[in-house]
mmCIF file of C-alpha atoms and ligand atoms in Angstrom:
data_model
loop_
_atom_site.group_PDB
_atom_site.id
_atom_site.type_symbol
_atom_site.label_atom_id
_atom_site.label_comp_id
_atom_site.label_asym_id
_atom_site.label_seq_id
_atom_site.Cartn_x
_atom_site.Cartn_y
_atom_site.Cartn_z
ATOM 1 C CA MET Z 1 69.868 17.042 -7.593
ATOM 2 C CA SER Z 2 72.701 18.095 -5.246
ATOM 3 C CA ASN Z 3 71.241 21.602 -4.935
ATOM 4 C CA GLY Z 4 67.698 20.281 -4.902
ATOM 5 C CA LEU Z 5 64.874 20.321 -7.394
ATOM 6 C CA THR Z 6 63.001 23.267 -8.796
ATOM 7 C CA VAL Z 7 59.446 22.694 -7.635
ATOM 8 C CA ALA Z 8 56.276 24.592 -8.540
ATOM 9 C CA VAL Z 9 52.967 24.413 -6.673
ATOM 10 C CA LEU Z 10 49.974 25.647 -8.657
ATOM 11 C CA GLY Z 11 47.224 26.378 -6.131
ATOM 12 C CA ALA Z 12 49.738 27.123 -3.380
ATOM 13 C CA THR Z 13 47.316 29.319 -1.429
ATOM 14 C CA GLY Z 14 44.556 26.688 -1.257
ATOM 15 C CA ALA Z 15 43.715 24.062 1.356
ATOM 16 C CA VAL Z 16 45.724 21.381 -0.468
ATOM 17 C CA GLY Z 17 48.478 23.811 -1.509
ATOM 18 C CA ARG Z 18 49.212 24.753 2.116
ATOM 19 C CA GLU Z 19 49.531 21.078 3.005
ATOM 20 C CA PHE Z 20 52.157 20.640 0.288
ATOM 21 C CA LEU Z 21 54.341 23.257 1.918
ATOM 22 C CA ASP Z 22 53.984 21.646 5.355
ATOM 23 C CA LEU Z 23 54.818 18.235 3.914
ATOM 24 C CA PHE Z 24 57.862 19.538 2.018
ATOM 25 C CA GLU Z 25 59.224 20.820 5.326
ATOM 26 C CA LYS Z 26 58.304 17.769 7.390
ATOM 27 C CA ARG Z 27 59.588 15.241 4.864
ATOM 28 C CA ASN Z 28 62.644 17.249 3.888
ATOM 29 C CA PHE Z 29 61.603 17.174 0.251
ATOM 30 C CA PRO Z 30 64.693 17.976 -1.861
ATOM 31 C CA ILE Z 31 63.803 21.499 -2.994
ATOM 32 C CA GLY Z 32 66.365 23.929 -4.349
ATOM 33 C CA GLU Z 33 63.885 26.508 -5.634
ATOM 34 C CA LEU Z 34 60.181 26.738 -4.814
ATOM 35 C CA ARG Z 35 57.687 28.609 -7.000
ATOM 36 C CA LEU Z 36 54.302 29.336 -5.475
ATOM 37 C CA LEU Z 37 51.635 29.898 -8.113
ATOM 38 C CA ALA Z 38 47.994 30.920 -7.900
ATOM 39 C CA SER Z 39 45.577 33.357 -9.554
ATOM 40 C CA THR Z 40 45.725 37.161 -9.687
ATOM 41 C CA ARG Z 41 43.655 37.134 -6.463
ATOM 42 C CA SER Z 42 46.587 36.110 -4.320
ATOM 43 C CA ALA Z 43 49.536 37.157 -6.486
ATOM 44 C CA GLY Z 44 51.936 39.138 -4.302
ATOM 45 C CA GLU Z 45 50.905 37.366 -1.098
ATOM 46 C CA LYS Z 46 53.891 36.188 0.969
ATOM 47 C CA ILE Z 47 54.120 32.683 2.415
ATOM 48 C CA LEU Z 48 56.802 31.525 4.829
ATOM 49 C CA PHE Z 49 58.635 28.349 3.787
ATOM 50 C CA ARG Z 50 61.724 27.036 5.601
ATOM 51 C CA GLY Z 51 61.942 30.352 7.406
ATOM 52 C CA GLN Z 52 61.993 32.434 4.206
ATOM 53 C CA GLU Z 53 59.262 34.537 2.647
ATOM 54 C CA HIS Z 54 58.159 33.322 -0.778
ATOM 55 C CA VAL Z 55 56.017 35.559 -2.961
ATOM 56 C CA VAL Z 56 53.001 33.992 -4.662
ATOM 57 C CA ARG Z 57 53.037 34.620 -8.415
ATOM 58 C CA GLU Z 58 50.248 34.552 -10.931
ATOM 59 C CA VAL Z 59 50.555 31.354 -12.966
ATOM 60 C CA SER Z 60 52.050 31.815 -16.441
ATOM 61 C CA ALA Z 61 53.920 29.642 -18.949
ATOM 62 C CA GLU Z 62 57.260 31.239 -17.944
ATOM 63 C CA GLN Z 63 56.805 30.095 -14.358
ATOM 64 C CA PHE Z 64 57.288 26.485 -15.474
ATOM 65 C CA GLU Z 65 60.625 27.055 -17.194
ATOM 66 C CA GLY Z 66 63.313 25.000 -15.457
ATOM 67 C CA VAL Z 67 60.783 23.281 -13.169
ATOM 68 C CA ASP Z 68 61.510 19.618 -12.345
ATOM 69 C CA ILE Z 69 58.249 18.764 -10.569
ATOM 70 C CA ALA Z 70 54.989 20.714 -10.665
ATOM 71 C CA PHE Z 71 52.269 19.905 -8.136
ATOM 72 C CA PHE Z 72 48.873 21.037 -9.416
ATOM 73 C CA SER Z 73 45.971 21.702 -7.039
ATOM 74 C CA ALA Z 74 43.949 24.512 -8.563
ATOM 75 C CA GLY Z 75 41.010 22.687 -10.146
ATOM 76 C CA ALA Z 76 40.547 20.629 -13.294
ATOM 77 C CA SER Z 77 40.243 23.471 -15.791
ATOM 78 C CA ARG Z 78 43.508 25.037 -14.554
ATOM 79 C CA SER Z 79 45.219 21.645 -14.852
ATOM 80 C CA ARG Z 80 44.001 21.253 -18.423
ATOM 81 C CA GLU Z 81 45.162 24.768 -19.232
ATOM 82 C CA TRP Z 82 48.617 24.659 -17.612
ATOM 83 C CA ALA Z 83 49.775 21.018 -17.723
ATOM 84 C CA PRO Z 84 50.780 21.285 -21.422
ATOM 85 C CA PHE Z 85 53.054 24.256 -20.600
ATOM 86 C CA ALA Z 86 54.588 22.500 -17.602
ATOM 87 C CA THR Z 87 55.265 19.248 -19.436
ATOM 88 C CA ALA Z 88 56.585 21.095 -22.509
ATOM 89 C CA ALA Z 89 59.052 22.814 -20.193
ATOM 90 C CA GLY Z 90 60.207 19.370 -19.036
ATOM 91 C CA ALA Z 91 58.422 19.192 -15.686
ATOM 92 C CA LEU Z 92 56.788 16.111 -14.232
ATOM 93 C CA VAL Z 93 53.209 17.096 -13.305
ATOM 94 C CA VAL Z 94 51.580 15.457 -10.281
ATOM 95 C CA ASP Z 95 47.972 16.541 -10.624
ATOM 96 C CA ASN Z 96 45.448 16.606 -7.794
ATOM 97 C CA SER Z 97 42.492 17.525 -9.964
ATOM 98 C CA SER Z 98 40.131 15.251 -11.885
ATOM 99 C CA ALA Z 99 41.405 16.530 -15.259
ATOM 100 C CA PHE Z 100 43.476 13.497 -16.305
ATOM 101 C CA ARG Z 101 42.451 10.769 -13.865
ATOM 102 C CA MET Z 102 40.446 8.686 -16.329
ATOM 103 C CA ASP Z 103 42.766 9.377 -19.277
ATOM 104 C CA THR Z 104 44.004 5.935 -20.353
ATOM 105 C CA CYS Z 105 47.479 7.398 -21.006
ATOM 106 C CA VAL Z 106 47.784 8.814 -17.472
ATOM 107 C CA PRO Z 107 48.468 6.597 -14.455
ATOM 108 C CA LEU Z 108 46.160 7.108 -11.457
ATOM 109 C CA VAL Z 109 48.294 6.223 -8.509
ATOM 110 C CA VAL Z 110 48.207 5.377 -4.820
ATOM 111 C CA PRO Z 111 51.848 4.360 -4.285
ATOM 112 C CA GLU Z 112 51.075 1.657 -1.691
ATOM 113 C CA ILE Z 113 48.638 0.009 -4.118
ATOM 114 C CA ASN Z 114 49.570 0.419 -7.778
ATOM 115 C CA TRP Z 115 52.956 2.046 -8.152
ATOM 116 C CA GLU Z 116 53.596 -0.341 -11.049
ATOM 117 C CA ALA Z 117 51.119 1.726 -13.132
ATOM 118 C CA VAL Z 118 53.822 4.404 -13.515
ATOM 119 C CA SER Z 119 56.259 4.145 -16.398
ATOM 120 C CA PRO Z 120 59.505 6.091 -16.873
ATOM 121 C CA ASN Z 121 58.100 8.210 -19.692
ATOM 122 C CA ASP Z 122 55.051 9.510 -17.844
ATOM 123 C CA LYS Z 123 54.909 13.294 -17.832
ATOM 124 C CA ILE Z 124 51.654 13.530 -15.888
ATOM 125 C CA ILE Z 125 50.676 11.363 -12.928
ATOM 126 C CA ALA Z 126 47.167 11.771 -11.543
ATOM 127 C CA ASN Z 127 46.350 11.771 -7.857
ATOM 128 C CA PRO Z 128 42.974 10.075 -7.260
ATOM 129 C CA ASN Z 129 39.852 11.601 -5.731
ATOM 130 C CA CYS Z 130 40.170 11.913 -1.946
ATOM 131 C CA SER Z 131 37.264 9.575 -1.110
ATOM 132 C CA ALA Z 132 38.612 7.009 -3.576
ATOM 133 C CA ILE Z 133 42.104 7.063 -2.022
ATOM 134 C CA ILE Z 134 40.765 6.597 1.513
ATOM 135 C CA LEU Z 135 38.497 3.765 0.345
ATOM 136 C CA MET Z 136 41.296 2.064 -1.580
ATOM 137 C CA MET Z 137 43.706 2.210 1.355
ATOM 138 C CA ALA Z 138 41.230 0.104 3.358
ATOM 139 C CA VAL Z 139 40.050 -2.188 0.573
ATOM 140 C CA ALA Z 140 43.165 -2.991 -1.487
ATOM 141 C CA PRO Z 141 44.996 -4.954 1.274
ATOM 142 C CA LEU Z 142 41.996 -7.295 1.557
ATOM 143 C CA ARG Z 143 42.670 -8.639 -1.934
ATOM 144 C CA ARG Z 144 45.319 -10.811 -0.310
ATOM 145 C CA LEU Z 145 42.595 -12.725 1.532
ATOM 146 C CA ALA Z 146 39.968 -13.390 -1.149
ATOM 147 C CA LYS Z 147 38.574 -12.082 -4.407
ATOM 148 C CA ILE Z 148 36.515 -8.931 -3.928
ATOM 149 C CA GLU Z 149 33.220 -8.958 -5.817
ATOM 150 C CA ARG Z 150 31.415 -5.832 -4.668
ATOM 151 C CA LEU Z 151 31.731 -2.703 -2.512
ATOM 152 C CA ILE Z 152 28.893 -0.823 -0.821
ATOM 153 C CA VAL Z 153 30.055 2.534 0.519
ATOM 154 C CA SER Z 154 28.574 5.571 2.265
ATOM 155 C CA THR Z 155 30.803 8.597 2.750
ATOM 156 C CA TYR Z 156 30.740 11.247 5.463
ATOM 157 C CA GLN Z 157 32.736 14.034 3.830
ATOM 158 C CA SER Z 158 34.140 17.057 5.614
ATOM 159 C CA ALA Z 159 34.216 20.711 4.586
ATOM 160 C CA SER Z 160 37.937 20.636 3.801
ATOM 161 C CA GLY Z 161 37.159 18.432 0.809
ATOM 162 C CA GLY Z 162 35.511 21.527 -0.672
ATOM 163 C CA GLY Z 163 38.604 23.693 -0.135
ATOM 164 C CA ALA Z 164 39.588 26.564 2.120
ATOM 165 C CA GLY Z 165 36.435 28.504 1.231
ATOM 166 C CA MET Z 166 34.087 25.756 2.375
ATOM 167 C CA MET Z 167 35.975 25.314 5.647
ATOM 168 C CA GLN Z 168 35.560 29.019 6.412
ATOM 169 C CA ASP Z 169 31.923 28.858 5.345
ATOM 170 C CA LEU Z 170 31.219 26.025 7.810
ATOM 171 C CA LEU Z 171 32.868 28.034 10.606
ATOM 172 C CA ASP Z 172 30.897 31.168 9.677
ATOM 173 C CA GLN Z 173 27.569 29.364 9.357
ATOM 174 C CA THR Z 174 28.127 27.631 12.697
ATOM 175 C CA SER Z 175 28.932 30.960 14.430
ATOM 176 C CA GLU Z 176 25.856 32.561 12.898
ATOM 177 C CA VAL Z 177 23.542 29.754 14.013
ATOM 178 C CA LEU Z 178 25.001 29.738 17.539
ATOM 179 C CA ALA Z 179 24.551 33.508 17.745
ATOM 180 C CA GLY Z 180 20.915 33.127 16.684
ATOM 181 C CA ARG Z 181 21.526 35.076 13.477
ATOM 182 C CA PRO Z 182 20.238 34.056 10.027
ATOM 183 C CA SER Z 183 22.892 31.957 8.303
ATOM 184 C CA THR Z 184 23.773 32.570 4.671
ATOM 185 C CA PRO Z 185 25.672 29.734 2.957
ATOM 186 C CA LYS Z 186 28.337 31.045 0.550
ATOM 187 C CA THR Z 187 29.831 27.829 -0.835
ATOM 188 C CA THR Z 188 27.233 25.202 0.057
ATOM 189 C CA PRO Z 189 23.879 24.678 -1.647
ATOM 190 C CA HIS Z 190 22.082 24.122 1.671
ATOM 191 C CA PRO Z 191 22.574 25.109 5.313
ATOM 192 C CA TYR Z 192 25.732 23.328 6.481
ATOM 193 C CA ALA Z 193 25.922 24.014 10.217
ATOM 194 C CA PHE Z 194 24.082 21.300 12.193
ATOM 195 C CA ASN Z 195 22.966 19.737 8.911
ATOM 196 C CA LEU Z 196 24.192 17.329 6.251
ATOM 197 C CA PHE Z 197 23.381 17.001 2.579
ATOM 198 C CA SER Z 198 23.962 14.847 -0.473
ATOM 199 C CA HIS Z 199 27.355 15.715 -2.033
ATOM 200 C CA ASN Z 200 27.312 19.155 -3.666
ATOM 201 C CA THR Z 201 28.136 18.041 -7.210
ATOM 202 C CA ALA Z 202 25.949 17.649 -10.295
ATOM 203 C CA ILE Z 203 23.687 14.594 -10.595
ATOM 204 C CA ASN Z 204 23.758 12.529 -13.785
ATOM 205 C CA SER Z 205 20.797 10.935 -15.583
ATOM 206 C CA GLU Z 206 21.140 7.771 -13.468
ATOM 207 C CA GLY Z 207 20.920 9.756 -10.227
ATOM 208 C CA ALA Z 208 24.611 9.555 -9.234
ATOM 209 C CA ASN Z 209 26.451 12.729 -8.237
ATOM 210 C CA GLU Z 210 29.908 13.475 -9.682
ATOM 211 C CA GLU Z 211 31.706 12.455 -6.515
ATOM 212 C CA GLU Z 212 30.026 9.033 -6.576
ATOM 213 C CA THR Z 213 30.941 8.542 -10.220
ATOM 214 C CA LYS Z 214 34.566 9.453 -9.481
ATOM 215 C CA VAL Z 215 34.785 6.977 -6.598
ATOM 216 C CA VAL Z 216 33.376 4.167 -8.748
ATOM 217 C CA GLU Z 217 35.464 4.807 -11.870
ATOM 218 C CA GLU Z 218 38.712 5.668 -10.107
ATOM 219 C CA SER Z 219 38.530 2.731 -7.673
ATOM 220 C CA ARG Z 220 38.132 0.369 -10.619
ATOM 221 C CA LYS Z 221 41.130 1.936 -12.383
ATOM 222 C CA ILE Z 222 43.373 1.860 -9.294
ATOM 223 C CA LEU Z 223 42.530 -1.781 -8.554
ATOM 224 C CA GLY Z 224 42.687 -2.771 -12.228
ATOM 225 C CA MET Z 225 39.198 -4.269 -11.838
ATOM 226 C CA PRO Z 226 37.091 -2.554 -14.535
ATOM 227 C CA ASP Z 227 34.004 -4.629 -13.756
ATOM 228 C CA LEU Z 228 34.050 -4.363 -9.966
ATOM 229 C CA ARG Z 229 30.519 -3.717 -8.709
ATOM 230 C CA ILE Z 230 30.472 -0.612 -6.522
ATOM 231 C CA ASN Z 231 27.558 1.277 -4.994
ATOM 232 C CA VAL Z 232 28.480 4.591 -3.363
ATOM 233 C CA THR Z 233 26.463 7.295 -1.641
ATOM 234 C CA CYS Z 234 28.431 10.503 -0.960
ATOM 235 C CA VAL Z 235 27.278 12.884 1.752
ATOM 236 C CA ARG Z 236 28.764 16.119 3.071
ATOM 237 C CA VAL Z 237 28.742 16.308 6.898
ATOM 238 C CA PRO Z 238 29.482 19.348 9.110
ATOM 239 C CA VAL Z 239 32.982 18.205 10.061
ATOM 240 C CA LEU Z 240 35.832 20.609 9.382
ATOM 241 C CA ARG Z 241 38.500 18.156 8.263
ATOM 242 C CA ALA Z 242 38.921 14.415 7.418
ATOM 243 C CA HIS Z 243 36.439 12.125 5.721
ATOM 244 C CA CYS Z 244 34.812 8.925 7.016
ATOM 245 C CA GLU Z 245 33.395 6.028 5.045
ATOM 246 C CA SER Z 246 31.201 3.094 5.961
ATOM 247 C CA VAL Z 247 32.269 0.187 3.753
ATOM 248 C CA THR Z 248 30.868 -3.283 3.109
ATOM 249 C CA VAL Z 249 33.200 -5.528 1.133
ATOM 250 C CA GLU Z 250 31.625 -8.539 -0.519
ATOM 251 C CA PHE Z 251 33.891 -11.467 -1.449
ATOM 252 C CA ASP Z 252 33.382 -14.345 -3.890
ATOM 253 C CA GLY Z 253 33.005 -16.737 -0.946
ATOM 254 C CA PRO Z 254 32.748 -16.561 2.834
ATOM 255 C CA ALA Z 255 34.265 -13.353 4.203
ATOM 256 C CA PRO Z 256 37.696 -13.772 5.838
ATOM 257 C CA SER Z 257 37.751 -13.926 9.629
ATOM 258 C CA GLU Z 258 38.154 -10.747 11.644
ATOM 259 C CA GLU Z 259 41.520 -12.071 12.836
ATOM 260 C CA ALA Z 260 42.762 -12.540 9.275
ATOM 261 C CA VAL Z 261 41.574 -9.037 8.362
ATOM 262 C CA ARG Z 262 43.345 -7.487 11.356
ATOM 263 C CA GLU Z 263 46.498 -9.400 10.473
ATOM 264 C CA VAL Z 264 46.446 -8.094 6.896
ATOM 265 C CA PHE Z 265 45.884 -4.492 8.045
ATOM 266 C CA SER Z 266 48.724 -4.788 10.551
ATOM 267 C CA HIS Z 267 51.103 -5.209 7.591
ATOM 268 C CA ALA Z 268 49.466 -2.636 5.295
ATOM 269 C CA PRO Z 269 51.591 0.531 5.010
ATOM 270 C CA GLY Z 270 49.591 3.701 5.632
ATOM 271 C CA VAL Z 271 46.781 1.873 7.464
ATOM 272 C CA ARG Z 272 46.229 1.858 11.237
ATOM 273 C CA VAL Z 273 43.587 -0.239 12.972
ATOM 274 C CA VAL Z 274 41.493 1.651 15.555
ATOM 275 C CA ASP Z 275 39.030 -0.938 16.736
ATOM 276 C CA ASP Z 276 38.527 -0.819 20.494
ATOM 277 C CA ARG Z 277 35.175 -2.438 21.157
ATOM 278 C CA ALA Z 278 35.529 -2.327 24.958
ATOM 279 C CA ASN Z 279 35.768 1.463 24.896
ATOM 280 C CA ASN Z 280 33.556 2.010 21.833
ATOM 281 C CA ARG Z 281 36.478 3.763 20.151
ATOM 282 C CA PHE Z 282 36.665 3.615 16.401
ATOM 283 C CA PRO Z 283 37.991 5.843 13.578
ATOM 284 C CA MET Z 284 36.946 9.490 13.973
ATOM 285 C CA PRO Z 285 37.817 12.654 12.007
ATOM 286 C CA SER Z 286 39.070 14.266 15.212
ATOM 287 C CA GLU Z 287 41.730 11.526 15.394
ATOM 288 C CA SER Z 288 42.526 11.117 11.708
ATOM 289 C CA SER Z 289 42.947 14.885 11.127
ATOM 290 C CA GLY Z 290 46.598 15.719 10.624
ATOM 291 C CA GLN Z 291 47.525 12.014 10.452
ATOM 292 C CA ASP Z 292 49.255 10.348 7.516
ATOM 293 C CA ASP Z 293 47.608 6.983 8.199
ATOM 294 C CA VAL Z 294 44.098 5.996 7.205
ATOM 295 C CA LEU Z 295 42.289 4.638 10.277
ATOM 296 C CA VAL Z 296 40.232 1.441 9.929
ATOM 297 C CA GLY Z 297 37.855 -0.044 12.491
ATOM 298 C CA ARG Z 298 34.398 -1.528 13.170
ATOM 299 C CA ILE Z 299 35.839 -4.671 11.601
ATOM 300 C CA ARG Z 300 33.029 -7.193 11.641
ATOM 301 C CA GLN Z 301 31.190 -9.782 9.589
ATOM 302 C CA ASP Z 302 28.153 -8.543 7.682
ATOM 303 C CA PRO Z 303 25.273 -10.145 9.627
ATOM 304 C CA SER Z 304 23.092 -10.021 6.498
ATOM 305 C CA ASN Z 305 25.545 -11.757 4.156
ATOM 306 C CA PRO Z 306 28.085 -14.532 4.898
ATOM 307 C CA ASN Z 307 30.354 -13.153 2.120
ATOM 308 C CA GLY Z 308 30.321 -9.625 3.542
ATOM 309 C CA LEU Z 309 32.777 -7.758 5.755
ATOM 310 C CA CYS Z 310 32.001 -4.346 7.299
ATOM 311 C CA LEU Z 311 34.504 -1.558 8.038
ATOM 312 C CA PHE Z 312 34.445 2.063 9.145
ATOM 313 C CA VAL Z 313 37.282 4.187 7.816
ATOM 314 C CA SER Z 314 38.552 7.708 8.487
ATOM 315 C CA GLY Z 315 41.336 9.557 6.688
ATOM 316 C CA ASP Z 316 42.641 13.096 6.366
ATOM 317 C CA GLN Z 317 41.695 13.845 2.805
ATOM 318 C CA LEU Z 318 43.953 16.914 2.651
ATOM 319 C CA LEU Z 319 46.870 14.593 3.468
ATOM 320 C CA LYS Z 320 46.560 10.997 2.229
ATOM 321 C CA GLY Z 321 43.545 12.039 0.143
ATOM 322 C CA ALA Z 322 45.500 14.787 -1.626
ATOM 323 C CA ALA Z 323 48.862 16.398 -0.786
ATOM 324 C CA LEU Z 324 50.554 13.479 0.990
ATOM 325 C CA ASN Z 325 49.682 10.999 -1.754
ATOM 326 C CA ALA Z 326 51.012 13.451 -4.371
ATOM 327 C CA VAL Z 327 54.270 14.006 -2.459
ATOM 328 C CA GLN Z 328 54.677 10.248 -2.044
ATOM 329 C CA ILE Z 329 54.272 9.865 -5.816
ATOM 330 C CA ALA Z 330 56.969 12.474 -6.382
ATOM 331 C CA GLU Z 331 59.266 10.842 -3.817
ATOM 332 C CA HIS Z 332 58.878 7.496 -5.607
ATOM 333 C CA CYS Z 333 59.666 9.183 -8.926
ATOM 334 C CA ILE Z 334 62.780 10.774 -7.477
ATOM 335 C CA LYS Z 335 63.865 7.429 -6.037
ATOM 336 C CA VAL Z 336 63.542 5.554 -9.311
ATOM 337 C CA ARG Z 337 64.553 8.603 -11.380
ATOM 338 C CA VAL Z 338 61.402 8.572 -13.467
ATOM 339 C CA SER Z 339 61.162 11.700 -15.603
ATOM 340 C CA VAL Z 340 63.215 13.894 -13.277
HETATM 341 N N1 NAP O 401 40.364 19.678 -0.687
HETATM 342 C C1 NAP O 401 40.607 18.390 -0.850
HETATM 343 O O1 NAP O 401 40.485 17.597 0.073
HETATM 344 C C2 NAP O 401 41.046 17.847 -2.173
HETATM 345 C C3 NAP O 401 41.340 16.493 -2.259
HETATM 346 C C4 NAP O 401 41.760 15.960 -3.478
HETATM 347 C C5 NAP O 401 41.874 16.793 -4.557
HETATM 348 N N2 NAP O 401 41.574 18.113 -4.440
HETATM 349 C C6 NAP O 401 41.709 18.956 -5.628
HETATM 350 O O2 NAP O 401 42.741 19.894 -5.402
HETATM 351 C C7 NAP O 401 42.420 21.117 -6.046
HETATM 352 C C8 NAP O 401 42.471 22.255 -5.044
HETATM 353 O O3 NAP O 401 41.584 22.007 -3.988
HETATM 354 P P1 NAP O 401 41.598 22.883 -2.663
HETATM 355 O O4 NAP O 401 40.698 22.160 -1.737
HETATM 356 O O5 NAP O 401 42.976 23.198 -2.239
HETATM 357 O O6 NAP O 401 40.867 24.230 -3.166
HETATM 358 P P2 NAP O 401 40.987 25.711 -2.604
HETATM 359 O O7 NAP O 401 41.291 25.712 -1.152
HETATM 360 O O8 NAP O 401 39.758 26.394 -3.067
HETATM 361 O O9 NAP O 401 42.260 26.301 -3.372
HETATM 362 C C9 NAP O 401 42.222 26.540 -4.762
HETATM 363 C C10 NAP O 401 43.594 26.996 -5.212
HETATM 364 O O10 NAP O 401 43.550 27.140 -6.635
HETATM 365 C C11 NAP O 401 43.978 28.448 -6.996
HETATM 366 N N3 NAP O 401 43.276 28.918 -8.182
HETATM 367 C C12 NAP O 401 41.938 29.014 -8.358
HETATM 368 N N4 NAP O 401 41.673 29.520 -9.570
HETATM 369 C C13 NAP O 401 42.868 29.743 -10.171
HETATM 370 C C14 NAP O 401 43.261 30.252 -11.443
HETATM 371 N N5 NAP O 401 42.369 30.672 -12.344
HETATM 372 N N6 NAP O 401 44.581 30.337 -11.720
HETATM 373 C C15 NAP O 401 45.501 29.938 -10.824
HETATM 374 N N7 NAP O 401 45.192 29.441 -9.599
HETATM 375 C C16 NAP O 401 43.889 29.351 -9.295
HETATM 376 C C17 NAP O 401 43.624 29.297 -5.800
HETATM 377 O O11 NAP O 401 44.387 30.486 -5.826
HETATM 378 P P3 NAP O 401 43.835 31.917 -5.337
HETATM 379 O O12 NAP O 401 44.287 32.048 -3.899
HETATM 380 O O13 NAP O 401 44.557 32.867 -6.210
HETATM 381 O O14 NAP O 401 42.369 31.932 -5.505
HETATM 382 C C18 NAP O 401 44.003 28.363 -4.662
HETATM 383 O O15 NAP O 401 45.388 28.392 -4.459
HETATM 384 C C19 NAP O 401 41.079 20.892 -6.726
HETATM 385 O O16 NAP O 401 41.314 20.469 -8.041
HETATM 386 C C20 NAP O 401 40.467 19.767 -5.934
HETATM 387 O O17 NAP O 401 39.544 19.015 -6.669
HETATM 388 C C21 NAP O 401 41.168 18.664 -3.271
#
């Protein structure tokens, strides 16, 4: 520990991977040696970290030898392929993909909410889906006020949730439309500029897309409420970075007062209330981008249901929805010396 940890980032060249490097610098993460891993496409690329050039290497089993903590953000199939090598080499894997999230042997963790799910022998800790983390940050603190019975959620998800390629695609499509040229989507199934569409993942036989299924299943696991009723609609909107969510929380009795809700949020780590009715100023992606905190506002009673409370939430899903949450998990592990 005195010389720092050996840390690997698989997916270091991606949208989430780049955020890891920023966070390591900002939070003074105790790194002795950093290994940047990706595919053959970007092997050899140089990335500056703490003023020094680091060469990106193609991932291989040898790259995990001697690694203390491996952050994975290169997709679920890569996590399934490489996690066994990393853990066999003695590394703790903090995985951003969906590969292990619903595995009953793997904790799915938002440190502010369910750190107790982690045990000292865990070799893999899963980072939840970005929309699920942002939702949970707003919903979990409310459990102190009353029992939650049901959630109704609509998401407004940005391009960055689809990775660096989708962000560039949104910029390109927007430029093409503004220039009056035909626009050709490369990563999106439909025109993205000046448009929105149902989340670009496969639909199951019940009509839910994969993102919606993840939000439902993962929220239940994080809260430890396997029967919680949740209805989610996930939509991709032409915003570059940071997701928003419209949330109705239904309690088992009359919804808590707005004052009580504000009071609870004022003590919730990682949550900031932005709820300025006089100036019509509420959570926006332009304000949550680059922020660690999840912004919560439009706090009001549901006029259609005395047990309902409405919220509007915005969070940077590359940060709290991905890299920041994973780094916080690792920091907790270092603090309590779990597996490292
Ligand atoms: N974006 C988000 O907001 C978000 C939030 C939560 C979780 N996640 C998860 O995080 C992961 C990465 O997302 P992202 O948004 O950062 O995607 P991205 O910008 O597309 O980056 C993908 C990264 O994975 C690497 N990669 C792809 N195929 C590989 C292979 N065969 N072998 C080794 N490396 C490979 C890429 O390296 P090359 O440069 O070599 O292609 C790149 O570094 C995904 O599992 C995603 O579900 C993303």
